Short mmCIF file of C-alpha atoms and ligand atoms in Angstrom, two decimals:
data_model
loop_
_atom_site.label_atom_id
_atom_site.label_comp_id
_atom_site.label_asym_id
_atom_site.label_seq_id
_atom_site.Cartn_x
_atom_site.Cartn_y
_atom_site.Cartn_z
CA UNK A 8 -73.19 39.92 8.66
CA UNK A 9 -74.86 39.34 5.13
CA UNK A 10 -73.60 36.02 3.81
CA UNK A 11 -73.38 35.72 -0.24
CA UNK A 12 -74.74 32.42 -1.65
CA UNK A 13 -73.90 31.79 -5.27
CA UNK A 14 -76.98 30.24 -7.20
CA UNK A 15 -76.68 28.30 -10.16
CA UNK A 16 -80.12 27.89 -12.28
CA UNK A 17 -78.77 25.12 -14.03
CA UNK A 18 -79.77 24.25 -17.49
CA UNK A 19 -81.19 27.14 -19.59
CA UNK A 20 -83.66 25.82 -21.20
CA UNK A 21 -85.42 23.99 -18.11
CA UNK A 22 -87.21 24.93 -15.21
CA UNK A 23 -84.49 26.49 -13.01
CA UNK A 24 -84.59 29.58 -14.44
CA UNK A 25 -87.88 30.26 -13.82
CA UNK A 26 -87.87 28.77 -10.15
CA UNK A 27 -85.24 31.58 -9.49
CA UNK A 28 -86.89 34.18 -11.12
CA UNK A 29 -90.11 33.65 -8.94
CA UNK A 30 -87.92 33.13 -5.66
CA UNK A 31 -86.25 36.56 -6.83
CA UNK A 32 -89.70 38.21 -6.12
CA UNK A 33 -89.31 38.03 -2.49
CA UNK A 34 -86.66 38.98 0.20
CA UNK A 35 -83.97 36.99 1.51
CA UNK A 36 -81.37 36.94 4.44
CA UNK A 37 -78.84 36.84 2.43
CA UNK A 38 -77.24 38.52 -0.95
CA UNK A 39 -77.91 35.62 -3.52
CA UNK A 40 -75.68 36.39 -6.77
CA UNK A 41 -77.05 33.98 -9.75
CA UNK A 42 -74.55 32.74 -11.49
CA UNK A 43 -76.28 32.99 -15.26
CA UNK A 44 -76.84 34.71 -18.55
CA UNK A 45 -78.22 38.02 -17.84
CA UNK A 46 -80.27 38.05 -21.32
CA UNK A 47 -81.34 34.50 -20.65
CA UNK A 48 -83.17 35.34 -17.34
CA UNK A 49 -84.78 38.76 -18.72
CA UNK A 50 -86.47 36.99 -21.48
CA UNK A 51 -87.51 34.31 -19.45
CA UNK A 52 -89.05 37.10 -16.84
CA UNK A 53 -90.56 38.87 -19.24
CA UNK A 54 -92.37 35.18 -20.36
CA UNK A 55 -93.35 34.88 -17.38
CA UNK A 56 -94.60 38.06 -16.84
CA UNK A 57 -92.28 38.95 -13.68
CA UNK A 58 -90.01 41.91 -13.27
CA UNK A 59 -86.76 41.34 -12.58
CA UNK A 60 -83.97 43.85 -11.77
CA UNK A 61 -80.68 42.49 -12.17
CA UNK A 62 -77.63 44.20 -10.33
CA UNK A 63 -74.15 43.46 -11.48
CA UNK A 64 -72.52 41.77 -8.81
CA UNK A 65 -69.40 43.31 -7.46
CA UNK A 66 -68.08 41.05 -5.01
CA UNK A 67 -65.69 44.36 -3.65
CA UNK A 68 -68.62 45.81 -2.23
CA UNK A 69 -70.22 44.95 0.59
CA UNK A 70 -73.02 42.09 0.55
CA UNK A 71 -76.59 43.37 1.06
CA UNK A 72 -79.75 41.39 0.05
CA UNK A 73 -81.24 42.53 -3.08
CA UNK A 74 -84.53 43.94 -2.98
CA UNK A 75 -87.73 42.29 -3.89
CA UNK A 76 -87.90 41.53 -7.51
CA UNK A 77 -84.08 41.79 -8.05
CA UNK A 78 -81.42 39.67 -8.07
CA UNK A 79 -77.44 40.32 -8.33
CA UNK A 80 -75.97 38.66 -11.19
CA UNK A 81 -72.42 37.44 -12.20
CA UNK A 82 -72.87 37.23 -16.09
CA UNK A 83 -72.07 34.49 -17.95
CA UNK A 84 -72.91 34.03 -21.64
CA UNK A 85 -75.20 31.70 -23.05
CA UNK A 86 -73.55 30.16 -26.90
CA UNK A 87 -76.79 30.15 -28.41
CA UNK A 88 -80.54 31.71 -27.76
CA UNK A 89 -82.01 29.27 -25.38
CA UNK A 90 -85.65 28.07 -26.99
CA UNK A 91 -87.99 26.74 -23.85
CA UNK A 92 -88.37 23.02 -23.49
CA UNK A 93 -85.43 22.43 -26.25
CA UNK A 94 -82.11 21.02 -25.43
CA UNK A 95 -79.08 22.74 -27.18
CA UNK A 96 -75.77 20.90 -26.67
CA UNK A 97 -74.00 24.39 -27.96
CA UNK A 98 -75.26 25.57 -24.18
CA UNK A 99 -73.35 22.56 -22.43
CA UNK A 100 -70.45 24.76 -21.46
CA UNK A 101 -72.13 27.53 -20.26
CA UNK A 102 -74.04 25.36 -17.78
CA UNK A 103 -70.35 24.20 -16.82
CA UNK A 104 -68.66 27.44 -16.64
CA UNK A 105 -71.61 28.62 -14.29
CA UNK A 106 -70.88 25.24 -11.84
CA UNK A 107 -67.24 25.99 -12.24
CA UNK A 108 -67.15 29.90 -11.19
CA UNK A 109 -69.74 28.78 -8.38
CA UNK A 110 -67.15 26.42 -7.29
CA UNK A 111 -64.04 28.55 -7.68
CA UNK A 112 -65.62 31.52 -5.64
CA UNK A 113 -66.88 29.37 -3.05
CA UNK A 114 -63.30 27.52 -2.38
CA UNK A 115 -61.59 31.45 -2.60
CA UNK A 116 -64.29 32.05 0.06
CA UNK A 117 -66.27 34.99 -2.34
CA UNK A 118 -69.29 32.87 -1.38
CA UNK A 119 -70.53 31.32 1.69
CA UNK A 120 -72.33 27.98 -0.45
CA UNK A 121 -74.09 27.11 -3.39
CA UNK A 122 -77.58 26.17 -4.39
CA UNK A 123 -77.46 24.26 -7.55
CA UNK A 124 -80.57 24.12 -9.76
CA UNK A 125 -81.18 21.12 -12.17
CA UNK A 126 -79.00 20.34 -15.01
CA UNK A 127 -78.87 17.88 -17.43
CA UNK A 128 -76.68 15.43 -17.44
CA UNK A 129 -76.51 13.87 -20.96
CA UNK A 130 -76.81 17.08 -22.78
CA UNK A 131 -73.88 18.13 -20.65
CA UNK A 132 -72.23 14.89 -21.95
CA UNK A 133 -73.68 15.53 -25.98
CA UNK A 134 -71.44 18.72 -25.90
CA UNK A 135 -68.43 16.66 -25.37
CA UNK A 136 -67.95 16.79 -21.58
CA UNK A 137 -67.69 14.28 -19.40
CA UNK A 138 -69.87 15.08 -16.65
CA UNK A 139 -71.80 12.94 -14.23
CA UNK A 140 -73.84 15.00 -11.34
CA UNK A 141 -73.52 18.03 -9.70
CA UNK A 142 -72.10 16.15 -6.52
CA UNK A 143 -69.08 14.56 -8.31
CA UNK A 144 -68.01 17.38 -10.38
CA UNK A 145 -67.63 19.55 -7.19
CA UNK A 146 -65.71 17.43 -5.34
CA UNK A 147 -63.26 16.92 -8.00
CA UNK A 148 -63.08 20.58 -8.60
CA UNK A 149 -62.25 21.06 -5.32
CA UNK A 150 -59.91 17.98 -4.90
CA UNK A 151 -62.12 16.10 -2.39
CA UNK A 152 -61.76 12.09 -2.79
CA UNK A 153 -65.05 11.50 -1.41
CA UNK A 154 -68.21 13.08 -0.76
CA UNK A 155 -71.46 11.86 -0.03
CA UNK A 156 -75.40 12.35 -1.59
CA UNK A 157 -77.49 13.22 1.04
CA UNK A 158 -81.17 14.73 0.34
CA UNK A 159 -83.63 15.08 2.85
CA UNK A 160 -87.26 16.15 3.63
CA UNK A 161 -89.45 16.20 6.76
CA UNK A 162 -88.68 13.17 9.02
CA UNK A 163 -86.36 11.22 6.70
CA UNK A 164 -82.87 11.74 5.45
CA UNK A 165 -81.25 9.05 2.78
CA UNK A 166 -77.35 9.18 2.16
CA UNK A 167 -76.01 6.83 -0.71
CA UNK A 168 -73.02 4.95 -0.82
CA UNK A 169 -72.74 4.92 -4.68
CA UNK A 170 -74.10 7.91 -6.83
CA UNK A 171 -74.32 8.23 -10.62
CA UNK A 172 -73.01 5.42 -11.92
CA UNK A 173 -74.66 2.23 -14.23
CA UNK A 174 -76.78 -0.42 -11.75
CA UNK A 175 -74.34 -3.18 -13.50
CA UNK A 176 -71.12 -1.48 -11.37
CA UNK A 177 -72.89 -0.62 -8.21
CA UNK A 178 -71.95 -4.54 -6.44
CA UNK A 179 -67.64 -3.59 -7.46
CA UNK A 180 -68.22 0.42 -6.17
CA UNK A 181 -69.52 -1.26 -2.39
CA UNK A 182 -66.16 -1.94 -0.83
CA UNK A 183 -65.00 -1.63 2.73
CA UNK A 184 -62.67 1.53 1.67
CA UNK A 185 -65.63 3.15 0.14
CA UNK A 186 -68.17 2.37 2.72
CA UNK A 187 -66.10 3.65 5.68
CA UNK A 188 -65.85 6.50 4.03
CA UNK A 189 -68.89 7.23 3.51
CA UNK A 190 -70.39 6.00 6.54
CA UNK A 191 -67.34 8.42 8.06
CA UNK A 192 -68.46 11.23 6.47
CA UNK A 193 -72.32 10.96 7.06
CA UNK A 194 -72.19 10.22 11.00
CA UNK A 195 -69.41 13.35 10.99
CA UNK A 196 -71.53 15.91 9.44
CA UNK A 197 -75.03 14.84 10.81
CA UNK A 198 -73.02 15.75 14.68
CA UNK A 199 -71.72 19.03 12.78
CA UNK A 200 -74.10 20.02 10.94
CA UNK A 201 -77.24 18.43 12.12
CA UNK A 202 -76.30 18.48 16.15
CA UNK A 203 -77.17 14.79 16.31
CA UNK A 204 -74.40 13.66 19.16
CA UNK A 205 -74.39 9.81 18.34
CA UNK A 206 -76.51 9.91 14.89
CA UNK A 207 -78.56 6.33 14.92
CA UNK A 208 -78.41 5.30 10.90
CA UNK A 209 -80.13 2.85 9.17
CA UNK A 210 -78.06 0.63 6.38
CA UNK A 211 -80.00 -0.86 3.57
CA UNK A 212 -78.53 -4.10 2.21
CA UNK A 213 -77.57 -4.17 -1.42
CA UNK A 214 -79.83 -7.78 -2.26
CA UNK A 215 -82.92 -8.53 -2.00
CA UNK A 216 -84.04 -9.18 1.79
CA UNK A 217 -79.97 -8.59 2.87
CA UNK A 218 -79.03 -11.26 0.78
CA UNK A 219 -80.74 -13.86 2.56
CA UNK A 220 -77.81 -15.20 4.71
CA UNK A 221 -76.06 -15.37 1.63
CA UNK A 222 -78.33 -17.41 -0.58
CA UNK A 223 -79.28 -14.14 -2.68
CA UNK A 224 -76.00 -12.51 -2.92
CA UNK A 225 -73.06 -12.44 -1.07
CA UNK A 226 -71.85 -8.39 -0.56
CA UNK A 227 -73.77 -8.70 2.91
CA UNK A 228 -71.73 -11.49 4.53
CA UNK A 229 -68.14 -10.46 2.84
CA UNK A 230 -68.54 -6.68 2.74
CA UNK A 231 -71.42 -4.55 4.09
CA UNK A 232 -71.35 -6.80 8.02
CA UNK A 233 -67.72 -6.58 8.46
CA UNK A 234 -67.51 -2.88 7.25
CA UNK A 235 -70.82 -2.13 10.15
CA UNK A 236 -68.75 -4.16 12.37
CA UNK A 237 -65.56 -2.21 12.44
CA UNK A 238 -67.00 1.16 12.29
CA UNK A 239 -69.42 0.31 15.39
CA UNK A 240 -66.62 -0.61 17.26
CA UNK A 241 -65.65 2.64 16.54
CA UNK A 242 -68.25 4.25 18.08
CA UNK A 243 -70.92 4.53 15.12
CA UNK A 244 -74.01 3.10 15.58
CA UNK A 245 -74.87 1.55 12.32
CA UNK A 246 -77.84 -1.01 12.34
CA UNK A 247 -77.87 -3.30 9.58
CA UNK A 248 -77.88 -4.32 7.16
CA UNK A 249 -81.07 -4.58 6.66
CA UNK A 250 -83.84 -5.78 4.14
CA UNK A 251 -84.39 -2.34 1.80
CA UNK A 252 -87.96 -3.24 1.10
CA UNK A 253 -88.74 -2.86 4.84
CA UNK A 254 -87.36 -0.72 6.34
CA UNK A 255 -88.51 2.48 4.86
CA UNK A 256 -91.70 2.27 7.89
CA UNK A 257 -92.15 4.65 10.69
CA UNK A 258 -91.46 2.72 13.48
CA UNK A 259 -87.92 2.22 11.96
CA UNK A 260 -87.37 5.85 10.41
CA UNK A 261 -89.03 7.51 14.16
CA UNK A 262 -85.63 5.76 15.56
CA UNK A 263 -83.28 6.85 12.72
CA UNK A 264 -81.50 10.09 11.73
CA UNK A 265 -80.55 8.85 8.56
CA UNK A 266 -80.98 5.73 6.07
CA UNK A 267 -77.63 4.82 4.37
CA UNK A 268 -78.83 2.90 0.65
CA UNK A 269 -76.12 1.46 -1.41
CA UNK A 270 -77.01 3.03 -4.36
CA UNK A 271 -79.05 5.55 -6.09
CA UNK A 272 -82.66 3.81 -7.05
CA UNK A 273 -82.90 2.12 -4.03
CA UNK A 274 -83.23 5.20 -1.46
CA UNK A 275 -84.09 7.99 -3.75
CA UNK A 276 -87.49 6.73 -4.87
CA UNK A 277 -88.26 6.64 -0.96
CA UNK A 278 -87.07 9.85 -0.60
CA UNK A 279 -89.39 11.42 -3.89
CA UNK A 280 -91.80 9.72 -3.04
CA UNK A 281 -92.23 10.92 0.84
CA UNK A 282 -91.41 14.69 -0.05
CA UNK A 283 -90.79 15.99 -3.37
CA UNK A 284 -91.25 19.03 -3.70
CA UNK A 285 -90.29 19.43 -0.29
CA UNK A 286 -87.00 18.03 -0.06
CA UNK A 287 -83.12 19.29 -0.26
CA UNK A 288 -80.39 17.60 -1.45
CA UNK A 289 -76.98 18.18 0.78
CA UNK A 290 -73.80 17.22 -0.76
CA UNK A 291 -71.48 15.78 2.85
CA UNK A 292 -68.20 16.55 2.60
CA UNK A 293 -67.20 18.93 0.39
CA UNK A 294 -64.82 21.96 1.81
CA UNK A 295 -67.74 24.12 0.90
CA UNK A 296 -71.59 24.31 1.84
CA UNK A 297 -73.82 22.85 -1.25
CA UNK A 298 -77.19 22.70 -1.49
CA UNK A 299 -79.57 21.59 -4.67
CA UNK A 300 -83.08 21.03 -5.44
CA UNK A 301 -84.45 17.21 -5.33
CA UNK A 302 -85.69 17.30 -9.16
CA UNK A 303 -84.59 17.81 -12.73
CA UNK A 304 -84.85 20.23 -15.36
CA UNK A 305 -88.81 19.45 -16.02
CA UNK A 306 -88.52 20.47 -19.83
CA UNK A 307 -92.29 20.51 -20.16
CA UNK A 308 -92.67 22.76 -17.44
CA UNK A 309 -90.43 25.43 -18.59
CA UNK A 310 -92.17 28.79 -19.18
CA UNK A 311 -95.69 27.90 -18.13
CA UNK A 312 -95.30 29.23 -14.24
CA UNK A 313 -96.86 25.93 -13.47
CA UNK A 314 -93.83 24.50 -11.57
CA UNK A 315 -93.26 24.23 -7.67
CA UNK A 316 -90.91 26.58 -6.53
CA UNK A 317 -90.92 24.65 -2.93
CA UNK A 318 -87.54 22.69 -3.56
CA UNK A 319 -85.64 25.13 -4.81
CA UNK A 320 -86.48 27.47 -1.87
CA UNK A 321 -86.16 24.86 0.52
CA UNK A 322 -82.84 24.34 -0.69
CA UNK A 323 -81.61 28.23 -0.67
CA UNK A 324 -83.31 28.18 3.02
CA UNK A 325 -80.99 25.27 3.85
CA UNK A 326 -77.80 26.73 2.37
CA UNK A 327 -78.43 30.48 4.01
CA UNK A 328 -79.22 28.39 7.61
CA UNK A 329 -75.91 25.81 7.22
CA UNK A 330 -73.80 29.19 6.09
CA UNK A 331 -74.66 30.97 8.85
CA UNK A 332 -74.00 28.31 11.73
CA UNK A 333 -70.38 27.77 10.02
CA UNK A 334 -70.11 31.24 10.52
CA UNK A 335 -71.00 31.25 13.93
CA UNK A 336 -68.73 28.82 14.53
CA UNK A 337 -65.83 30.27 13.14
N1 LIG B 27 -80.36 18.60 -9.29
C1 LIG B 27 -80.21 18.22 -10.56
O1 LIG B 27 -79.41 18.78 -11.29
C2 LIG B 27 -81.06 17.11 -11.09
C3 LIG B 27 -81.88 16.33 -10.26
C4 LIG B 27 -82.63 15.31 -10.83
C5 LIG B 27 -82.58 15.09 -12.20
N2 LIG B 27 -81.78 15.87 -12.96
C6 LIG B 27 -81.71 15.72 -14.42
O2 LIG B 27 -82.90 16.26 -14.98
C7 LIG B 27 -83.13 15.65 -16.25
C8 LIG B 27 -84.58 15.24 -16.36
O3 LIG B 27 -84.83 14.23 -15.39
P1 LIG B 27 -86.23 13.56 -15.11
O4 LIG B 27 -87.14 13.79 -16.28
O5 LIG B 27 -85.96 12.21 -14.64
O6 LIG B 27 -86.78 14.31 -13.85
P2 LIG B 27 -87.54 15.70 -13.68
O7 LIG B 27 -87.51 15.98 -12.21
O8 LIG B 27 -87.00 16.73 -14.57
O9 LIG B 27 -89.03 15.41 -14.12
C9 LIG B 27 -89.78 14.31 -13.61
C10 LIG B 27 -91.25 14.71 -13.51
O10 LIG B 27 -91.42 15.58 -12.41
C11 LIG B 27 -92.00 16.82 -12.84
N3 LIG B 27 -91.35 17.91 -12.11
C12 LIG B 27 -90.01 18.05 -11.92
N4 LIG B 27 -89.77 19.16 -11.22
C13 LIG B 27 -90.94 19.72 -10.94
C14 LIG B 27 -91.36 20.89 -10.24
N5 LIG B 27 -90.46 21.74 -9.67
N6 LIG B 27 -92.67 21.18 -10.15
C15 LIG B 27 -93.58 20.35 -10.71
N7 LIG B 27 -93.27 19.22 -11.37
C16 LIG B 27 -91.97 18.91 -11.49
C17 LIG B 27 -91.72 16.92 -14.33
O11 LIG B 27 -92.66 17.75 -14.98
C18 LIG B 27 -91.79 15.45 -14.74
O12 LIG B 27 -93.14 15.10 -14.93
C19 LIG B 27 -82.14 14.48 -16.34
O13 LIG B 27 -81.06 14.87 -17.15
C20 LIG B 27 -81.67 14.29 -14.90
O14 LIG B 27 -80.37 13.78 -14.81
C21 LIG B 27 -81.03 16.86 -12.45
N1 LIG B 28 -79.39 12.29 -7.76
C1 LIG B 28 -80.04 13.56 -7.74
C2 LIG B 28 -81.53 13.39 -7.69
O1 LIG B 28 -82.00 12.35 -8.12
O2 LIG B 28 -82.21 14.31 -7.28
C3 LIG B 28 -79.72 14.35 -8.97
O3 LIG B 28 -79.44 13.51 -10.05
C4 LIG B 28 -78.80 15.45 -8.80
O4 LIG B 28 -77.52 15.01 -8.45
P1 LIG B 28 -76.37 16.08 -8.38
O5 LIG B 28 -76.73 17.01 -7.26
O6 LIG B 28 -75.16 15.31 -8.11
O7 LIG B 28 -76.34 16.74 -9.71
#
């Protein structure tokens, strides 16, 4: 059976556009339907010097792959021209409506995930709507209290307990509620969706050094050991917390399946830094299969050809892969 996978390119005038448009050159195992403005991605083609068929997507018919240098398309309209490279808050609602229709059709089960491509978050904002990350505004769309950031690349995986939100709120967001959940969620879908029967996960501490026994901070001794504590006598096997500075080395991470950071900058970096270019980013959780690439909207990349495509397939790769075991498993 020929899954559909909704792709987003995510904001106009940035890089995802043309990352599609040079995935859309080869074959897939799967019918990918970009979720875009159909003007907006023949101009950008033609910039690029690629040829692009687009077929109107009909989502009555039955799914097929597109051929090689095609691409189905659900049409949505840009406000304004897009100019490369230039932020235009007039487009901010266009790069919502795409992230919205993506999500409706994937919770009426028209598609079988997303891949997101980057947007940008504060010219998202400029145009009046509140809007922090891909990962948030799909799980309130789709009425889920609480999902979880995972990305990954070759031999490490980083989950985070707290997403986009200010450093100065990140000690009040790591609570024992929030922590079991995510902790929950993580060692649920890594047996799911990863096969890993008793997933082995790493938990940074929030201070320096794991708060040195309580002389550098206390969120260690009253929440983060307690929390470990009752969800290993669960059955989890959380180890921590430990120092964040050192454990990101190989003879931890050859032991781990995952590292659970507290918050955004402190496992991400790692993460980049390891594999960009080369890694996915996995939203946990969420009643539907979403994928996304592990950088932004490279606004000085735009229209020059010059950037990697590597994410961005890795991540449609991932999606078409997790789709089809949930449909095996159905
Ligand atoms: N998935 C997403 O939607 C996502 C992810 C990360 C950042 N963002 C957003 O993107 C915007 C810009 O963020 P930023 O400048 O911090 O990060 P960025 O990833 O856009 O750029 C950082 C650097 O990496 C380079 N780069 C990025 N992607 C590349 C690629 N595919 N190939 C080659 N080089 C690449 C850029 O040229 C730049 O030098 C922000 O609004 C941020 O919130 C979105
Ligand atoms: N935190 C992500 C990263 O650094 O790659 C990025 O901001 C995208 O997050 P969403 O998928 O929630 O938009």
């Amino acid at each position: 059976m020929t899954l559909r996978i909704a792709i987003t390119p995510g904001e106009p005038a940035g890089i995802g556009p043309d990352l599609l448009l040079k995935l859309a050159q080869q074959t897939w195992d799967a019918q990918l339907v970009a979720i875009a403005d159909a003007n907006m991605l023949k101009q950008r083609a033609k910039h690029l010097g690629l040829s692009i068929k687009l077929i109107e997507f009909d989502q009555h018919a039955a799914a097929t792959p597109a051929p090689a240098g095609s691409l189905y398309l659900h049409q949505v309209d840009v406000a304004e021209p897009v100019e490369l490279g230039v932020l235009n808050d007039a487009n901010g609602q266009y790069v919502l409506d795409t992230l919205r229709i993506a999500s409706e059709k994937n919770m009426d089960g028209t598609f079988a995930a997303v891949v997101t491509g980057p947007v940008h978050k504060g010219i998202i904002n400029k145009a009046g709507i509140s809007f922090s990350g891909h990962t948030e505004y799909f799980a309130q769309q789709s009425n889920t209290a609480d999902v979880v950031m995972m990305l990954a690349t070759q031999g490490l995986r980083v989950a985070l307990v707290t997403t986009h939100i200010p450093l100065a709120y990140v000690s009040r967001a790591i609570t024992e509620d929030r922590l079991i959940k995510v902790a929950s969620i993580l060692n649920h879908d890594l047996q799911t969706k990863f096969g890993i029967e008793k997933p082995r996960i790493l938990v940074c501490g929030l201070n320096p050094h794991a708060g040195e026994d309580g002389h550098l901070g206390r969120e260690e001794i009253d929440t983060i050991i307690p929390t470990l504590e009752i969800l290993n006598n669960q059955g989890m096997n959380l180890i921590g917390p430990l120092p964040a500075d050192t454990l990101f080395q190989d003879k931890y991470l050859n032991e781990a399946d995952a590292v659970l950071a507290m918050y955004h900058d402190q496992g991400l970096p790692v993460l980049k830094y390891k594999g960009f270019g080369n890694s996915v980013n996995i939203t946990l959780g969420l009643p539907f299969i979403r994928t996304s690439v592990d950088h932004g909207t490279a606004l000085d990349l735009a229209g020059k050809g010059t950037a990697d495509v590597g994410s961005f397939e890795l991540a449609i790769r991932e999606a078409i892969k997790l789709a089809q075991e949930k449909a095996q498993n159905q």
